């Protein structure tokens, strides 16, 4: 039985689609780690740059890196290791990644 989940191994990163990129050449990758009941827990990473997104229903904890996430209503959050954030399905966001961001997500 596996108890420790691997949050450190490198992820396969893919460049974002052009229409989502605001600046730079950000790439993302993710890997599902486990499920608990019907909930997926995984690891996600994005490299420096700025991109837009439409969010899924999610809670995440930042493991490393730094970023600013800005919501359509103007709210802005500065993310750093230890930040815990709740995203709601359908929210429009802009992610500015200053230093490659890695997070554990729960969806």
Tab-separated table of N, CA and C in Angstrom:
chain	number	residue	atom	x	y	z
A	1	UNK	N	0.853	-1.180	0.000
A	1	UNK	CA	0.000	0.000	0.000
A	1	UNK	C	0.901	1.247	0.000
A	2	UNK	N	0.619	2.162	-0.915
A	2	UNK	CA	1.418	3.388	-1.034
A	2	UNK	C	0.869	4.464	-0.105
A	3	UNK	N	1.760	5.071	0.695
A	3	UNK	CA	1.349	6.126	1.606
A	3	UNK	C	1.888	7.489	1.181
A	4	UNK	N	3.136	7.535	0.720
A	4	UNK	CA	3.720	8.807	0.306
A	4	UNK	C	3.480	9.019	-1.184
A	5	UNK	N	2.980	10.209	-1.536
A	5	UNK	CA	2.706	10.535	-2.933
A	5	UNK	C	3.860	11.360	-3.491
A	6	UNK	N	4.247	11.088	-4.724
A	6	UNK	CA	5.410	11.725	-5.346
A	6	UNK	C	5.062	13.105	-5.902
A	7	UNK	N	5.456	14.132	-5.185
A	7	UNK	CA	5.236	15.513	-5.644
A	7	UNK	C	6.516	16.145	-6.179
A	8	UNK	N	7.612	15.403	-6.214
A	8	UNK	CA	8.921	15.970	-6.583
A	8	UNK	C	9.398	15.623	-7.994
A	9	UNK	N	8.956	14.515	-8.550
A	9	UNK	CA	9.435	14.091	-9.869
A	9	UNK	C	9.068	15.120	-10.934
A	10	UNK	N	9.935	15.249	-11.949
A	10	UNK	CA	9.630	16.180	-13.039
A	10	UNK	C	8.338	15.789	-13.759
A	11	UNK	N	7.664	16.792	-14.290
A	11	UNK	CA	6.449	16.582	-15.074
A	11	UNK	C	6.764	16.799	-16.550
A	12	UNK	N	6.045	16.134	-17.424
A	12	UNK	CA	6.130	16.409	-18.852
A	12	UNK	C	5.364	17.704	-19.104
A	13	UNK	N	6.058	18.725	-19.596
A	13	UNK	CA	5.445	20.035	-19.809
A	13	UNK	C	5.097	20.231	-21.280
A	14	UNK	N	3.978	20.895	-21.517
A	14	UNK	CA	3.493	21.188	-22.854
A	14	UNK	C	3.256	22.688	-22.974
A	15	UNK	N	3.718	23.316	-24.059
A	15	UNK	CA	3.433	24.745	-24.239
A	15	UNK	C	1.924	24.989	-24.256
A	16	UNK	N	1.517	26.127	-23.718
A	16	UNK	CA	0.096	26.479	-23.723
A	16	UNK	C	-0.353	26.852	-25.130
A	17	UNK	N	-1.641	26.708	-25.376
A	17	UNK	CA	-2.212	27.110	-26.660
A	17	UNK	C	-2.048	28.616	-26.822
A	18	UNK	N	-1.735	29.050	-28.055
A	18	UNK	CA	-1.446	30.461	-28.329
A	18	UNK	C	-2.518	31.406	-27.831
A	19	UNK	N	-3.795	31.044	-27.984
A	19	UNK	CA	-4.876	31.958	-27.593
A	19	UNK	C	-4.933	32.211	-26.090
A	20	UNK	N	-4.315	31.339	-25.287
A	20	UNK	CA	-4.297	31.532	-23.836
A	20	UNK	C	-3.098	32.358	-23.370
A	21	UNK	N	-2.044	32.448	-24.197
A	21	UNK	CA	-0.806	33.108	-23.785
A	21	UNK	C	-0.916	34.616	-23.969
A	22	UNK	N	-0.603	35.341	-22.884
A	22	UNK	CA	-0.571	36.802	-22.909
A	22	UNK	C	0.854	37.276	-23.161
A	23	UNK	N	1.820	36.640	-22.489
A	23	UNK	CA	3.227	36.981	-22.699
A	23	UNK	C	4.118	35.799	-22.322
A	24	UNK	N	5.313	35.780	-22.900
A	24	UNK	CA	6.268	34.715	-22.632
A	24	UNK	C	5.900	33.442	-23.373
A	25	UNK	N	6.492	32.349	-22.917
A	25	UNK	CA	6.234	31.028	-23.515
A	25	UNK	C	5.949	30.011	-22.413
A	26	UNK	N	4.893	30.243	-21.620
A	26	UNK	CA	4.616	29.331	-20.510
A	26	UNK	C	4.231	27.934	-20.985
A	27	UNK	N	4.615	26.963	-20.187
A	27	UNK	CA	4.257	25.564	-20.423
A	27	UNK	C	3.703	24.997	-19.125
A	28	UNK	N	2.836	24.002	-19.237
A	28	UNK	CA	2.246	23.384	-18.050
A	28	UNK	C	2.319	21.865	-18.155
A	29	UNK	N	2.182	21.245	-17.006
A	29	UNK	CA	2.091	19.801	-16.933
A	29	UNK	C	1.404	19.413	-15.643
A	30	UNK	N	0.829	18.229	-15.630
A	30	UNK	CA	0.196	17.745	-14.404
A	30	UNK	C	0.252	16.231	-14.368
A	31	UNK	N	0.033	15.711	-13.183
A	31	UNK	CA	-0.048	14.263	-12.995
A	31	UNK	C	-1.002	14.002	-11.839
A	32	UNK	N	-1.995	13.163	-12.064
A	32	UNK	CA	-2.874	12.736	-10.978
A	32	UNK	C	-2.055	11.853	-10.039
A	33	UNK	N	-2.229	12.065	-8.744
A	33	UNK	CA	-1.493	11.295	-7.748
A	33	UNK	C	-2.340	10.190	-7.130
A	34	UNK	N	-3.616	10.512	-6.875
A	34	UNK	CA	-4.513	9.539	-6.252
A	34	UNK	C	-5.933	10.075	-6.318
A	35	UNK	N	-6.877	9.247	-5.922
A	35	UNK	CA	-8.251	9.702	-5.731
A	35	UNK	C	-8.684	9.321	-4.326
A	36	UNK	N	-9.525	10.162	-3.764
A	36	UNK	CA	-10.132	9.909	-2.457
A	36	UNK	C	-11.631	10.057	-2.689
A	37	UNK	N	-12.362	8.958	-2.552
A	37	UNK	CA	-13.770	8.921	-2.955
A	37	UNK	C	-13.807	9.325	-4.428
A	38	UNK	N	-14.524	10.381	-4.797
A	38	UNK	CA	-14.579	10.824	-6.193
A	38	UNK	C	-13.719	12.049	-6.437
A	39	UNK	N	-12.778	12.319	-5.559
A	39	UNK	CA	-11.964	13.530	-5.631
A	39	UNK	C	-10.559	13.185	-6.111
A	40	UNK	N	-10.084	13.941	-7.132
A	40	UNK	CA	-8.728	13.723	-7.643
A	40	UNK	C	-7.750	14.647	-6.930
A	41	UNK	N	-6.604	14.099	-6.567
A	41	UNK	CA	-5.497	14.864	-6.000
A	41	UNK	C	-4.333	14.707	-6.965
A	42	UNK	N	-3.719	15.838	-7.319
A	42	UNK	CA	-2.630	15.759	-8.279
A	42	UNK	C	-1.628	16.879	-8.105
A	43	UNK	N	-0.653	16.875	-8.988
A	43	UNK	CA	0.423	17.871	-8.986
A	43	UNK	C	0.336	18.615	-10.317
A	44	UNK	N	0.548	19.932	-10.301
A	44	UNK	CA	0.467	20.774	-11.501
A	44	UNK	C	1.609	21.770	-11.451
A	45	UNK	N	2.139	22.115	-12.613
A	45	UNK	CA	3.259	23.044	-12.690
A	45	UNK	C	3.093	23.938	-13.914
A	46	UNK	N	3.537	25.195	-13.776
A	46	UNK	CA	3.556	26.129	-14.907
A	46	UNK	C	4.847	26.927	-14.852
A	47	UNK	N	5.467	27.096	-16.033
A	47	UNK	CA	6.720	27.849	-16.140
A	47	UNK	C	6.424	29.335	-16.327
A	48	UNK	N	7.440	30.206	-16.170
A	48	UNK	CA	7.224	31.651	-16.247
A	48	UNK	C	6.559	32.108	-17.546
A	49	UNK	N	5.721	33.118	-17.370
A	49	UNK	CA	4.955	33.720	-18.450
A	49	UNK	C	3.589	34.109	-17.913
A	50	UNK	N	2.740	34.639	-18.787
A	50	UNK	CA	1.390	35.046	-18.398
A	50	UNK	C	0.391	34.405	-19.339
A	51	UNK	N	-0.682	33.847	-18.750
A	51	UNK	CA	-1.713	33.182	-19.538
A	51	UNK	C	-3.068	33.334	-18.861
A	52	UNK	N	-4.120	33.191	-19.661
A	52	UNK	CA	-5.479	33.233	-19.143
A	52	UNK	C	-6.016	31.809	-19.021
A	53	UNK	N	-7.041	31.662	-18.174
A	53	UNK	CA	-7.632	30.342	-17.967
A	53	UNK	C	-9.074	30.506	-17.515
A	54	UNK	N	-9.848	29.448	-17.685
A	54	UNK	CA	-11.180	29.329	-17.089
A	54	UNK	C	-11.063	28.156	-16.127
A	55	UNK	N	-11.346	28.421	-14.866
A	55	UNK	CA	-11.030	27.472	-13.800
A	55	UNK	C	-12.044	26.351	-13.626
A	56	UNK	N	-11.541	25.263	-13.064
A	56	UNK	CA	-12.360	24.157	-12.576
A	56	UNK	C	-12.578	24.382	-11.078
A	57	UNK	N	-13.483	23.648	-10.479
A	57	UNK	CA	-13.702	23.709	-9.041
A	57	UNK	C	-12.506	23.039	-8.374
A	58	UNK	N	-11.746	23.783	-7.583
A	58	UNK	CA	-10.454	23.281	-7.101
A	58	UNK	C	-10.003	23.985	-5.828
A	59	UNK	N	-9.257	23.258	-5.017
A	59	UNK	CA	-8.471	23.814	-3.912
A	59	UNK	C	-7.037	23.399	-4.188
A	60	UNK	N	-6.084	24.320	-3.985
A	60	UNK	CA	-4.689	23.950	-4.188
A	60	UNK	C	-3.791	24.557	-3.128
A	61	UNK	N	-2.614	23.929	-2.960
A	61	UNK	CA	-1.566	24.401	-2.057
A	61	UNK	C	-0.294	24.556	-2.891
A	62	UNK	N	0.313	25.728	-2.834
A	62	UNK	CA	1.541	25.981	-3.582
A	62	UNK	C	2.706	25.320	-2.851
A	63	UNK	N	3.476	24.509	-3.588
A	63	UNK	CA	4.656	23.864	-3.026
A	63	UNK	C	5.913	24.683	-3.269
A	64	UNK	N	6.019	25.283	-4.469
A	64	UNK	CA	7.226	26.053	-4.801
A	64	UNK	C	6.891	27.067	-5.882
A	65	UNK	N	7.768	28.076	-5.984
A	65	UNK	CA	7.615	29.104	-7.004
A	65	UNK	C	6.828	30.298	-6.510
A	66	UNK	N	6.549	31.206	-7.457
A	66	UNK	CA	5.766	32.397	-7.119
A	66	UNK	C	4.987	32.850	-8.345
A	67	UNK	N	3.829	33.446	-8.083
A	67	UNK	CA	2.951	33.881	-9.161
A	67	UNK	C	1.955	34.891	-8.630
A	68	UNK	N	1.309	35.565	-9.563
A	68	UNK	CA	0.170	36.413	-9.253
A	68	UNK	C	-0.996	35.871	-10.058
A	69	UNK	N	-2.100	35.599	-9.403
A	69	UNK	CA	-3.311	35.195	-10.117
A	69	UNK	C	-4.323	36.324	-9.940
A	70	UNK	N	-4.878	36.780	-11.060
A	70	UNK	CA	-5.835	37.879	-11.053
A	70	UNK	C	-7.165	37.364	-11.586
A	71	UNK	N	-8.233	37.687	-10.858
A	71	UNK	CA	-9.573	37.240	-11.216
A	71	UNK	C	-10.282	38.327	-12.025
A	72	UNK	N	-11.313	37.951	-12.782
A	72	UNK	CA	-12.042	38.877	-13.649
A	72	UNK	C	-12.625	40.057	-12.869
A	73	UNK	N	-12.945	39.859	-11.581
A	73	UNK	CA	-13.508	40.945	-10.779
A	73	UNK	C	-12.443	41.905	-10.257
A	74	UNK	N	-11.163	41.659	-10.601
A	74	UNK	CA	-10.068	42.536	-10.181
A	74	UNK	C	-9.303	42.062	-8.966
A	75	UNK	N	-9.835	41.078	-8.236
A	75	UNK	CA	-9.097	40.546	-7.086
A	75	UNK	C	-7.804	39.916	-7.577
A	76	UNK	N	-6.735	40.106	-6.805
A	76	UNK	CA	-5.430	39.584	-7.176
A	76	UNK	C	-4.806	38.911	-5.959
A	77	UNK	N	-4.194	37.744	-6.170
A	77	UNK	CA	-3.526	37.019	-5.092
A	77	UNK	C	-2.064	36.811	-5.448
A	78	UNK	N	-1.187	37.047	-4.483
A	78	UNK	CA	0.239	36.753	-4.633
A	78	UNK	C	0.464	35.357	-4.072
A	79	UNK	N	0.925	34.456	-4.913
A	79	UNK	CA	1.115	33.067	-4.510
A	79	UNK	C	2.579	32.795	-4.212
A	80	UNK	N	2.800	32.025	-3.162
A	80	UNK	CA	4.132	31.610	-2.749
A	80	UNK	C	3.979	30.274	-2.032
A	81	UNK	N	5.076	29.578	-1.741
A	81	UNK	CA	4.946	28.299	-1.039
A	81	UNK	C	4.102	28.448	0.227
A	82	UNK	N	3.144	27.541	0.362
A	82	UNK	CA	2.238	27.562	1.513
A	82	UNK	C	0.913	28.230	1.232
A	83	UNK	N	0.785	28.982	0.132
A	83	UNK	CA	-0.507	29.600	-0.212
A	83	UNK	C	-1.538	28.508	-0.446
A	84	UNK	N	-2.734	28.703	0.102
A	84	UNK	CA	-3.852	27.783	-0.095
A	84	UNK	C	-4.978	28.591	-0.725
A	85	UNK	N	-5.474	28.122	-1.876
A	85	UNK	CA	-6.442	28.900	-2.653
A	85	UNK	C	-7.621	28.029	-3.060
A	86	UNK	N	-8.797	28.652	-3.085
A	86	UNK	CA	-10.034	28.001	-3.553
A	86	UNK	C	-10.441	28.653	-4.864
A	87	UNK	N	-10.531	27.865	-5.933
A	87	UNK	CA	-11.015	28.343	-7.227
A	87	UNK	C	-12.407	27.773	-7.458
A	88	UNK	N	-13.244	28.557	-8.137
A	88	UNK	CA	-14.608	28.127	-8.422
A	88	UNK	C	-14.759	27.877	-9.923
A	89	UNK	N	-15.479	26.834	-10.274
A	89	UNK	CA	-15.680	26.476	-11.676
A	89	UNK	C	-16.214	27.668	-12.460
A	90	UNK	N	-15.603	27.916	-13.621
A	90	UNK	CA	-16.060	28.977	-14.501
A	90	UNK	C	-15.404	30.324	-14.292
A	91	UNK	N	-14.633	30.490	-13.203
A	91	UNK	CA	-13.948	31.765	-12.979
A	91	UNK	C	-12.908	31.997	-14.070
A	92	UNK	N	-12.834	33.251	-14.542
A	92	UNK	CA	-11.819	33.639	-15.530
A	92	UNK	C	-10.637	34.240	-14.788
A	93	UNK	N	-9.443	33.735	-15.075
A	93	UNK	CA	-8.240	34.162	-14.364
A	93	UNK	C	-7.125	34.493	-15.334
A	94	UNK	N	-6.175	35.260	-14.810
A	94	UNK	CA	-4.916	35.527	-15.515
A	94	UNK	C	-3.807	35.133	-14.554
A	95	UNK	N	-2.938	34.228	-15.008
A	95	UNK	CA	-1.831	33.724	-14.209
A	95	UNK	C	-0.534	34.345	-14.715
A	96	UNK	N	0.167	35.060	-13.832
A	96	UNK	CA	1.498	35.574	-14.150
A	96	UNK	C	2.478	34.810	-13.275
A	97	UNK	N	3.231	33.939	-13.903
A	97	UNK	CA	4.177	33.090	-13.178
A	97	UNK	C	5.537	33.783	-13.181
A	98	UNK	N	6.023	34.118	-11.974
A	98	UNK	CA	7.313	34.788	-11.824
A	98	UNK	C	8.451	33.769	-11.756
A	99	UNK	N	8.200	32.702	-11.014
A	99	UNK	CA	9.158	31.595	-10.848
A	99	UNK	C	8.330	30.312	-10.954
A	100	UNK	N	8.780	29.333	-11.717
A	100	UNK	CA	7.996	28.123	-11.972
A	100	UNK	C	7.195	27.720	-10.740
A	101	UNK	N	5.875	27.632	-10.932
A	101	UNK	CA	4.942	27.356	-9.840
A	101	UNK	C	4.558	25.884	-9.857
A	102	UNK	N	4.641	25.243	-8.699
A	102	UNK	CA	4.210	23.851	-8.542
A	102	UNK	C	3.217	23.816	-7.404
A	103	UNK	N	2.079	23.144	-7.659
A	103	UNK	CA	1.042	23.064	-6.639
A	103	UNK	C	0.467	21.665	-6.573
A	104	UNK	N	-0.097	21.350	-5.429
A	104	UNK	CA	-0.902	20.147	-5.252
A	104	UNK	C	-2.348	20.610	-5.361
A	105	UNK	N	-3.112	19.973	-6.241
A	105	UNK	CA	-4.516	20.364	-6.422
A	105	UNK	C	-5.450	19.262	-5.962
A	106	UNK	N	-6.648	19.669	-5.578
A	106	UNK	CA	-7.723	18.767	-5.224
A	106	UNK	C	-8.943	19.212	-6.015
A	107	UNK	N	-9.462	18.314	-6.884
A	107	UNK	CA	-10.640	18.668	-7.690
A	107	UNK	C	-11.716	17.608	-7.562
